[in-house]
PDB file of C-alpha atoms in Angstrom:
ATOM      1  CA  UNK A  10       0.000   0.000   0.000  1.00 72.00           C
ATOM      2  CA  UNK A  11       0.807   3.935   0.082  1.00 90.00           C
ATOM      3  CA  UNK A  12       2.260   4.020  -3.704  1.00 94.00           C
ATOM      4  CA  UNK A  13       2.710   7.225  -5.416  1.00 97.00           C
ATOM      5  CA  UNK A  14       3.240   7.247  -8.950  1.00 97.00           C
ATOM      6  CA  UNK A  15       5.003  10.210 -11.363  1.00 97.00           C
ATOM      7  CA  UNK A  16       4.799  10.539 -15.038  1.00 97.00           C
ATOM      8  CA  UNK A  17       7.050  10.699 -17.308  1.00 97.00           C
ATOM      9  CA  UNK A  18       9.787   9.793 -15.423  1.00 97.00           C
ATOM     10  CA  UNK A  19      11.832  11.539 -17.909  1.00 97.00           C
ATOM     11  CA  UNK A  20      11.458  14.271 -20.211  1.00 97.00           C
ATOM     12  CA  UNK A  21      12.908  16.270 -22.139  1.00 97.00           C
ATOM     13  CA  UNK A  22      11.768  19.110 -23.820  1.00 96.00           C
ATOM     14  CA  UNK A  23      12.948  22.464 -25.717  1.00 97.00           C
ATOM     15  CA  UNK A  24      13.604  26.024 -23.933  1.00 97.00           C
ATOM     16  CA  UNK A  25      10.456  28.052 -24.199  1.00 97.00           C
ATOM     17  CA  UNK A  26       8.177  25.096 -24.213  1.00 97.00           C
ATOM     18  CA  UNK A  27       5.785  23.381 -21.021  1.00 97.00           C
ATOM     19  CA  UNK A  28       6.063  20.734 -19.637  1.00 97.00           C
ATOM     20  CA  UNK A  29       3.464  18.945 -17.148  1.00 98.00           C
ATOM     21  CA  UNK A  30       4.478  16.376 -14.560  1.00 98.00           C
ATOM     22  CA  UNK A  31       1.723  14.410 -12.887  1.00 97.00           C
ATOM     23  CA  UNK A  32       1.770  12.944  -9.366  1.00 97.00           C
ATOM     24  CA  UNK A  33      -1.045  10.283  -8.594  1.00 97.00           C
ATOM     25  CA  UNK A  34      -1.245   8.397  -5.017  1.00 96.00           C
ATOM     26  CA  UNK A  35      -2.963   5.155  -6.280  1.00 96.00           C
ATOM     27  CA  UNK A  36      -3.698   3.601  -3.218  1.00 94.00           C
ATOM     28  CA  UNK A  37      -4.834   6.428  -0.586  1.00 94.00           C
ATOM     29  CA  UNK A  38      -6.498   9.900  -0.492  1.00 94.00           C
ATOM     30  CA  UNK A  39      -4.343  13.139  -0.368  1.00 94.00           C
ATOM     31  CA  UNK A  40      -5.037  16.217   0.563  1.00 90.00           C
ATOM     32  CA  UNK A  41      -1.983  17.609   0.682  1.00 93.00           C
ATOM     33  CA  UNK A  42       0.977  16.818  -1.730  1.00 95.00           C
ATOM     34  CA  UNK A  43       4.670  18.448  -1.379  1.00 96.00           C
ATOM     35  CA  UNK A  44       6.789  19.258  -4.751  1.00 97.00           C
ATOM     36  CA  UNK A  45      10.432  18.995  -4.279  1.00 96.00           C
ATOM     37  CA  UNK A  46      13.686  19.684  -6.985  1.00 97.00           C
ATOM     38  CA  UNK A  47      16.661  18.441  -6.593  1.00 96.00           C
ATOM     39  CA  UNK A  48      19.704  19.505  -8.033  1.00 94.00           C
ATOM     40  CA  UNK A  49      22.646  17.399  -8.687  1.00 91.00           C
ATOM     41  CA  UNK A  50      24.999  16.154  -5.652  1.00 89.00           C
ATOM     42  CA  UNK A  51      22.088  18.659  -3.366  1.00 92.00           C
ATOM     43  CA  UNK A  52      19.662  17.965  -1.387  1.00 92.00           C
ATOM     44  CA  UNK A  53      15.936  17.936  -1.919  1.00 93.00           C
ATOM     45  CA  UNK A  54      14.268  21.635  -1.459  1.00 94.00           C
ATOM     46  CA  UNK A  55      10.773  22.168  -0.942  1.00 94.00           C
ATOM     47  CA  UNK A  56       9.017  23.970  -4.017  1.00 96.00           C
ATOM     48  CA  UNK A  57       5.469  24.513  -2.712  1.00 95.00           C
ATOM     49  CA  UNK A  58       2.816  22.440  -0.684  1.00 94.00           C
ATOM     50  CA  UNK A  59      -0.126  21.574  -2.877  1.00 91.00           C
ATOM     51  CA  UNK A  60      -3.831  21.328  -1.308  1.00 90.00           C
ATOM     52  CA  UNK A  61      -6.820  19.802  -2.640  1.00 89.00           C
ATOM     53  CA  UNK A  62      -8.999  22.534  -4.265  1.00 87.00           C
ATOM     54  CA  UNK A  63      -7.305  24.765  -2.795  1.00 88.00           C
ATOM     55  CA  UNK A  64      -4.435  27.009  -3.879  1.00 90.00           C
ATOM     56  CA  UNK A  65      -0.607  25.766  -3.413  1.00 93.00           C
ATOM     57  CA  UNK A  66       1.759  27.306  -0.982  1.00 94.00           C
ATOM     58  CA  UNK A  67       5.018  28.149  -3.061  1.00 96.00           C
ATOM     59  CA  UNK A  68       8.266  28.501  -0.757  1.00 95.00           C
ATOM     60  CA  UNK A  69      10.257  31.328  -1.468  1.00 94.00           C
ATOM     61  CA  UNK A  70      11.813  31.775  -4.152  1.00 94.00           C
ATOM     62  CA  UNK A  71       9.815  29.540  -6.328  1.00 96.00           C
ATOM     63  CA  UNK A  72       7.865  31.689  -8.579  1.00 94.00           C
ATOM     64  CA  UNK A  73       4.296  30.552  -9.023  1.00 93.00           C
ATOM     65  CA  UNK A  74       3.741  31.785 -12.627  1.00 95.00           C
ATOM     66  CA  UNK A  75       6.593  29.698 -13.877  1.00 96.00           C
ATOM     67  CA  UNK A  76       5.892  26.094 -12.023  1.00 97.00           C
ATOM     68  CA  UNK A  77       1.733  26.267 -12.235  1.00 96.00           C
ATOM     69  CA  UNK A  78       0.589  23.813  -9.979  1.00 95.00           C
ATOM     70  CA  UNK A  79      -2.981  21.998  -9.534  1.00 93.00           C
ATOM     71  CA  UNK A  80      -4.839  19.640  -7.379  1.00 92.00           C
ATOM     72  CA  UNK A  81      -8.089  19.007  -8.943  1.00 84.00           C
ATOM     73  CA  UNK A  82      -8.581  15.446  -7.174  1.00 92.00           C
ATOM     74  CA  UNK A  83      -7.479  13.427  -4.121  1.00 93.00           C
ATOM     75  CA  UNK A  84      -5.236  11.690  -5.985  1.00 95.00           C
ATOM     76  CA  UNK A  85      -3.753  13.233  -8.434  1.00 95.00           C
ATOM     77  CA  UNK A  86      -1.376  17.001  -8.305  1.00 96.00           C
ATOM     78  CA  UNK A  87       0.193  18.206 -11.164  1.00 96.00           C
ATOM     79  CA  UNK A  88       3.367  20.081 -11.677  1.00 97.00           C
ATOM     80  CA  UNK A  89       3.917  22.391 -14.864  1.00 97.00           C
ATOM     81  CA  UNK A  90       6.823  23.887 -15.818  1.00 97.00           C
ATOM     82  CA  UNK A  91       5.601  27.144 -17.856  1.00 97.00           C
ATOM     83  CA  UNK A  92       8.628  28.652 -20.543  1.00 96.00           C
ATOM     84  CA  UNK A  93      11.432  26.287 -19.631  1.00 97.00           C
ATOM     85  CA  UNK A  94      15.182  27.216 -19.605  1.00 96.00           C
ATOM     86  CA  UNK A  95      17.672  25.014 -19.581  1.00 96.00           C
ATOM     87  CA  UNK A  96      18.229  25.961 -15.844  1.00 96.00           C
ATOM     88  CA  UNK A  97      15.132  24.097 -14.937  1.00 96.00           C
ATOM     89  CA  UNK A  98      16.427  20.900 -15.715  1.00 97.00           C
ATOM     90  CA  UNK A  99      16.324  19.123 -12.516  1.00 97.00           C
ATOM     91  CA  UNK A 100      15.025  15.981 -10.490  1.00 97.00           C
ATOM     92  CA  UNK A 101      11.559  16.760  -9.636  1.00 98.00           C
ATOM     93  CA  UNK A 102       9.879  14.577  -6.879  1.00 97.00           C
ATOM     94  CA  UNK A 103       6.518  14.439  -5.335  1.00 97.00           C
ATOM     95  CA  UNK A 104       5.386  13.496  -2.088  1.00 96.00           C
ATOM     96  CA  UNK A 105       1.490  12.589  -1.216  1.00 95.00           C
ATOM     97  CA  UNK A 106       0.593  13.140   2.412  1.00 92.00           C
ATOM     98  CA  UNK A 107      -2.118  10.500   3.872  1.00 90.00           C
ATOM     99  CA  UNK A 108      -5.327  12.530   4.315  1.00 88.00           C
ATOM    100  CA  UNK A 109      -5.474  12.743   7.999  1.00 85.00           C
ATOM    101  CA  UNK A 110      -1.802  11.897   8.697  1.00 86.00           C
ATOM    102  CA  UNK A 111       1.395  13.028   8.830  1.00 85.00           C
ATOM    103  CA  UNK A 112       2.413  10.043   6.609  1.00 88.00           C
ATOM    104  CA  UNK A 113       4.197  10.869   3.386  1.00 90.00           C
ATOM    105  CA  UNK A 114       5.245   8.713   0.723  1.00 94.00           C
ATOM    106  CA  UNK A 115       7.629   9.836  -2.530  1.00 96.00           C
ATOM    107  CA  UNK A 116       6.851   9.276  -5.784  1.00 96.00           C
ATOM    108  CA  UNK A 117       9.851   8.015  -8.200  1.00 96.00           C
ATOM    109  CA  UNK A 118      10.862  10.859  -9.557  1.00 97.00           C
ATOM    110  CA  UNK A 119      10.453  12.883 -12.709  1.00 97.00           C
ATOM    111  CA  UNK A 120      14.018  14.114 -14.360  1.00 97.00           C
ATOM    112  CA  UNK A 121      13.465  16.603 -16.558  1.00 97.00           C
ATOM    113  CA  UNK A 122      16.179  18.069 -19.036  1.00 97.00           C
ATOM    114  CA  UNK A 123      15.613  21.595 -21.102  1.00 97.00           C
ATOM    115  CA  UNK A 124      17.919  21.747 -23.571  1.00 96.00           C
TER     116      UNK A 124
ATOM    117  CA  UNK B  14      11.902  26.065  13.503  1.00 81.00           C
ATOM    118  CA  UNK B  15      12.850  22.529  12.757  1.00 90.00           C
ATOM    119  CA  UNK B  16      16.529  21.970  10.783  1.00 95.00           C
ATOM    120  CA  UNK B  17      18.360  18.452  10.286  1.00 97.00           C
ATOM    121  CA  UNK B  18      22.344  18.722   9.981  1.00 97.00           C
ATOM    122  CA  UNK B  19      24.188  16.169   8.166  1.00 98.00           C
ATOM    123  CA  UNK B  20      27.728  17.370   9.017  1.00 95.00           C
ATOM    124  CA  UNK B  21      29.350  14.829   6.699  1.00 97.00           C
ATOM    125  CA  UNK B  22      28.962  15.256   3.113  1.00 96.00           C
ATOM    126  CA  UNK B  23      30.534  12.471   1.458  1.00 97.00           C
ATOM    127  CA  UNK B  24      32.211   9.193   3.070  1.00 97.00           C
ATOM    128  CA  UNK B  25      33.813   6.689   1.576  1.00 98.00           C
ATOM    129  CA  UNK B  26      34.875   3.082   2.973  1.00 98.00           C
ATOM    130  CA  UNK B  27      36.076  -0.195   2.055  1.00 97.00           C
ATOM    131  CA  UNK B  28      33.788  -2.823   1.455  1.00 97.00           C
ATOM    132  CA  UNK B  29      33.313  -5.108   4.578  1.00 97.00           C
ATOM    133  CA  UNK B  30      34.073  -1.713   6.894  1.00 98.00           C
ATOM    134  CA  UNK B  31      31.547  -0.613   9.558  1.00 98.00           C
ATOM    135  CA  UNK B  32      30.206   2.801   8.664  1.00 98.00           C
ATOM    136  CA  UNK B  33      27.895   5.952  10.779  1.00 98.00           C
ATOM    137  CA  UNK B  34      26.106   8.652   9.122  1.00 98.00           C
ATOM    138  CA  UNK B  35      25.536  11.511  11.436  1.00 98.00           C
ATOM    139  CA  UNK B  36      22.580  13.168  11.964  1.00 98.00           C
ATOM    140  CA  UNK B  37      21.886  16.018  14.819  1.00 98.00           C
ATOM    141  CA  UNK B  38      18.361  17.811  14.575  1.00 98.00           C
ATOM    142  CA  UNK B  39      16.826  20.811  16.383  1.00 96.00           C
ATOM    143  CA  UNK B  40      13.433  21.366  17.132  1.00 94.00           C
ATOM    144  CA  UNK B  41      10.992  22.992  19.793  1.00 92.00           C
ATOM    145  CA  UNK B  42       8.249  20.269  19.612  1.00 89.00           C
ATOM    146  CA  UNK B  43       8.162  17.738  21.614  1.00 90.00           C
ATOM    147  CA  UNK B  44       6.243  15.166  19.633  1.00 92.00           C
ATOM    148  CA  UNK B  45       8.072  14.361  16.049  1.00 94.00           C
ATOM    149  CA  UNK B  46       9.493  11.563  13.912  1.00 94.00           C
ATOM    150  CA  UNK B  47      12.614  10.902  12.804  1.00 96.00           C
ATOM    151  CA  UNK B  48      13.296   9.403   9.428  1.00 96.00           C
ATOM    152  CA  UNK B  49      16.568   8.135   7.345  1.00 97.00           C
ATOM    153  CA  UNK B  50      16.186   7.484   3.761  1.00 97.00           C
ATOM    154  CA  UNK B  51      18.347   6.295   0.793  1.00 97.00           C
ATOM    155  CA  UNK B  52      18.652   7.320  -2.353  1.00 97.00           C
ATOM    156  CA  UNK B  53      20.406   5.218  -5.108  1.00 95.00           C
ATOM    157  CA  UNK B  54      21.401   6.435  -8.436  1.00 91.00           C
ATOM    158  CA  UNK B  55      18.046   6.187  -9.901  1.00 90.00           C
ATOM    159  CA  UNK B  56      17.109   8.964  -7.802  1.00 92.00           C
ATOM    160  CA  UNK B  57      13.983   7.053  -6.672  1.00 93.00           C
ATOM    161  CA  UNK B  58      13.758   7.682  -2.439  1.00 94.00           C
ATOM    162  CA  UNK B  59      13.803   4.374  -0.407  1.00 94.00           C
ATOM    163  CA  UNK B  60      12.559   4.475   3.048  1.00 93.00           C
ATOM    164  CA  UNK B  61      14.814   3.356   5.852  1.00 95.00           C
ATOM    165  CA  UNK B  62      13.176   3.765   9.005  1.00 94.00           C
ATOM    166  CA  UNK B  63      10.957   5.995  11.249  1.00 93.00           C
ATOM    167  CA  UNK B  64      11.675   6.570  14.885  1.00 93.00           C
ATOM    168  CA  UNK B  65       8.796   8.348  16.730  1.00 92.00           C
ATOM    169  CA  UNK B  66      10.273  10.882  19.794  1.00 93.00           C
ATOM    170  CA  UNK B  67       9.002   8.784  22.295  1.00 91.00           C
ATOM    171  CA  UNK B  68      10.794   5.811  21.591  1.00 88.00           C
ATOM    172  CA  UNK B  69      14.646   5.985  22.228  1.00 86.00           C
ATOM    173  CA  UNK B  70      14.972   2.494  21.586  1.00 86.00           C
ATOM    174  CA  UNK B  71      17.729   1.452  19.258  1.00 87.00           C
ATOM    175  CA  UNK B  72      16.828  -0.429  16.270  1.00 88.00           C
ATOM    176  CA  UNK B  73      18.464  -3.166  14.648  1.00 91.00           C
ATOM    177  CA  UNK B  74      17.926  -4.486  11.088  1.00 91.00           C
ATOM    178  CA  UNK B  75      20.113  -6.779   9.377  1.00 95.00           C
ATOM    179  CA  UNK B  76      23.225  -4.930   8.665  1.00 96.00           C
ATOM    180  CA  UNK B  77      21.576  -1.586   9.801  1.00 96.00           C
ATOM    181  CA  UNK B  78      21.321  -0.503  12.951  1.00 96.00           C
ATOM    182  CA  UNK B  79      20.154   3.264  14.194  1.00 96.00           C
ATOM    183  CA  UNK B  80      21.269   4.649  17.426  1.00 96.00           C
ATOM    184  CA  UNK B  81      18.562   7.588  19.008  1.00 96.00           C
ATOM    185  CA  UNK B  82      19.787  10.118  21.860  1.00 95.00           C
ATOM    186  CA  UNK B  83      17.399  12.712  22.767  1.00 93.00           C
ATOM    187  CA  UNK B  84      20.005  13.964  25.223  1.00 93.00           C
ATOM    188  CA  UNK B  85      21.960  14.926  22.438  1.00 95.00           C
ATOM    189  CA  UNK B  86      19.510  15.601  19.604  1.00 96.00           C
ATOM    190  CA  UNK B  87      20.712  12.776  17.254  1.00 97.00           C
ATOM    191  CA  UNK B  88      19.493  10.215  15.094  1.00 97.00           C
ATOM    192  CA  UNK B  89      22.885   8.093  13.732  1.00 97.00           C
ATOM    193  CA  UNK B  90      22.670   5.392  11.336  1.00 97.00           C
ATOM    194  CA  UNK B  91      25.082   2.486  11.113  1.00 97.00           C
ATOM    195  CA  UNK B  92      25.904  -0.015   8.399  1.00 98.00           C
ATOM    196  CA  UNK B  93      27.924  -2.984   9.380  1.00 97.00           C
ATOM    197  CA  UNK B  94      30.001  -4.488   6.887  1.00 97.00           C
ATOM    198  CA  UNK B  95      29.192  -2.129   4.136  1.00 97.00           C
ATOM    199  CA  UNK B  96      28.924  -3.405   0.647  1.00 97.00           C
ATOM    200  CA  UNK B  97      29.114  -1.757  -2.695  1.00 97.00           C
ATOM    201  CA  UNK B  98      25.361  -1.521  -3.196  1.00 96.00           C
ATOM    202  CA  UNK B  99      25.398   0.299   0.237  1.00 97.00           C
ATOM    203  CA  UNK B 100      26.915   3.084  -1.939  1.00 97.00           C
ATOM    204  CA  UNK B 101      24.157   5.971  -2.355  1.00 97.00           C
ATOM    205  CA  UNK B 102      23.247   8.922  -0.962  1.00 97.00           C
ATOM    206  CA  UNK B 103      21.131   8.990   2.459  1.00 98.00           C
ATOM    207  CA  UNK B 104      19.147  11.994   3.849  1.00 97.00           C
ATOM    208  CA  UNK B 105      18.000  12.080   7.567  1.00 98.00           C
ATOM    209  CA  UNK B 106      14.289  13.782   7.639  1.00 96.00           C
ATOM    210  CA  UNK B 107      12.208  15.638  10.708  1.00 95.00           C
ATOM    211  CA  UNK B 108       8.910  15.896  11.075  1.00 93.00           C
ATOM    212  CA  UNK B 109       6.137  17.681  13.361  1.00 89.00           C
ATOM    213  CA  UNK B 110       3.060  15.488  12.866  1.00 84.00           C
ATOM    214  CA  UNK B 111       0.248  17.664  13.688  1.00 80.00           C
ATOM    215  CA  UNK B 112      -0.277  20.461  11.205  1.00 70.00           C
ATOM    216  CA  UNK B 113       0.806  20.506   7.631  1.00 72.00           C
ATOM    217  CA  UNK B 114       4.181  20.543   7.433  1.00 83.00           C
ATOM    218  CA  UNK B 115       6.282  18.549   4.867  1.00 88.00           C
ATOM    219  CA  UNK B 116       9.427  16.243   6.197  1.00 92.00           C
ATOM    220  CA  UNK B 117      12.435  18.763   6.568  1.00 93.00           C
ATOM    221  CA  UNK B 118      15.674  16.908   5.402  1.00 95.00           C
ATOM    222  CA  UNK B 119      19.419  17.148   5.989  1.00 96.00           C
ATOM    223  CA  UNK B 120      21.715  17.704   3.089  1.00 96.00           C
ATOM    224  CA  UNK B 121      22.841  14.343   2.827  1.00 97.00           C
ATOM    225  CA  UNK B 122      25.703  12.096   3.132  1.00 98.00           C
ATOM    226  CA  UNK B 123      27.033  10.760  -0.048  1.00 97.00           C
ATOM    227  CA  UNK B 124      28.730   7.096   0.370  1.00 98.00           C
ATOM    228  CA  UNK B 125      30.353   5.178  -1.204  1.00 97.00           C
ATOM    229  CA  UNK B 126      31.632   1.590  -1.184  1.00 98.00           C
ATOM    230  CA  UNK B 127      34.842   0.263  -2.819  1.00 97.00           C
ATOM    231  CA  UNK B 128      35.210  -2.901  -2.989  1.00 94.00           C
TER     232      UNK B 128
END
């Protein structure tokens, strides 16, 4: 139980384009979902905290216009990258939050490349 | 505020060599959990273990083994006779579990295994 799914798990796309990166908990409700990037040889950094039909919570920093994020359903949050550079390119993950819990479970991983 | 320090950045042992990760936290609450996780190559997040701040109790499980000291705020992790697939990255994580806060992780301690 408690799986959380991404897709793709790899893209890659051309600067100035979109790209959208879905995160689905198969298994369990979520109302709350966290985004994280992750450079290489760094740590995981919080992007924004995503709430069910609600508005997401972007850390600072992260600018909201440029990673457009929704969470139309229990399940599923999605993550788009609006006019991407080639400083984008990054390891994006997901985490899905156990509606009710503190519980949080990753998803794979989406690595996403902008040349 | 909550912060996780990982004072060692990169390690690197011989295979069949006993091995700790540090990890020192600081936080107000008294109620939180305390996670380690490792993360291969592929990027994907494995859990490790959770250790609830109530329970001091040392773990054990096969060739890991985690070592909690309130006293001292830390959360160690030890892997006996390391191998080469041992060799990965491993973040130690903090989190409150009322309200909705995401897990707050260390930088991370890269090892690696030579055999």
């Amino acid at each position: 139980g408690a799986v959380v799914s991404q897709h793709p798990s790899w893209v890659i796309c051309k600067s100035g384009t979109s790209v959208k990166i879905e995160c689905r908990s198969l298994d369990f409700q979520a109302t709350t979902m966290f985004w994280y990037r992750q450079f290489p040889k760094q740590s995981l950094m919080l992007m924004a905290t995503s709430n069910e039909g609600s508005k997401a919570t972007y850390e600072q920093g992260v600018e909201k216009d440029k990673f457009l994020i929704n969470h139309a359903s229990l399940t599923l949050s999605t993550l788009t990258v609006t006019s991407a550079h080639p400083e984008d390119s990054s390891f994006y993950i997901c985490s899905a939050r156990i509606s009710g819990t503190y519980e949080q479970y990753f998803g794979p991983g989406t690595r996403l490349t902008v040349t | 505020a909550q912060k996780v320090t990982q004072a060692q950045t990169e390690i690197s042992v011989v295979e069949k060599e006993d091995v700790t990760l540090d990890c020192v936290y600081e936080t107000r609450d008294t109620t939180y959990y305390l996670f380690w996780y490792k993360q291969p190559p592929s990027g994907e997040l494995v859990f490790l273990i959770r250790r609830n701040s109530f329970d001091e109790q040392n773990e054990i499980s096969g060739r890991y083994s985690w070592n909690f000291q309130k006293s001292t705020s830390s959360f160690n992790f030890t892997i006996t006779a390391s191998q080469v697939v041992d060799s990965a990255v491993y973040f130690c994580a903090l989190i409150n579990p009322r309200g909705n806060t995401p897990l707050v992780f260390g930088k991370g301690t890269r090892l690696s295994v030579i055999a």
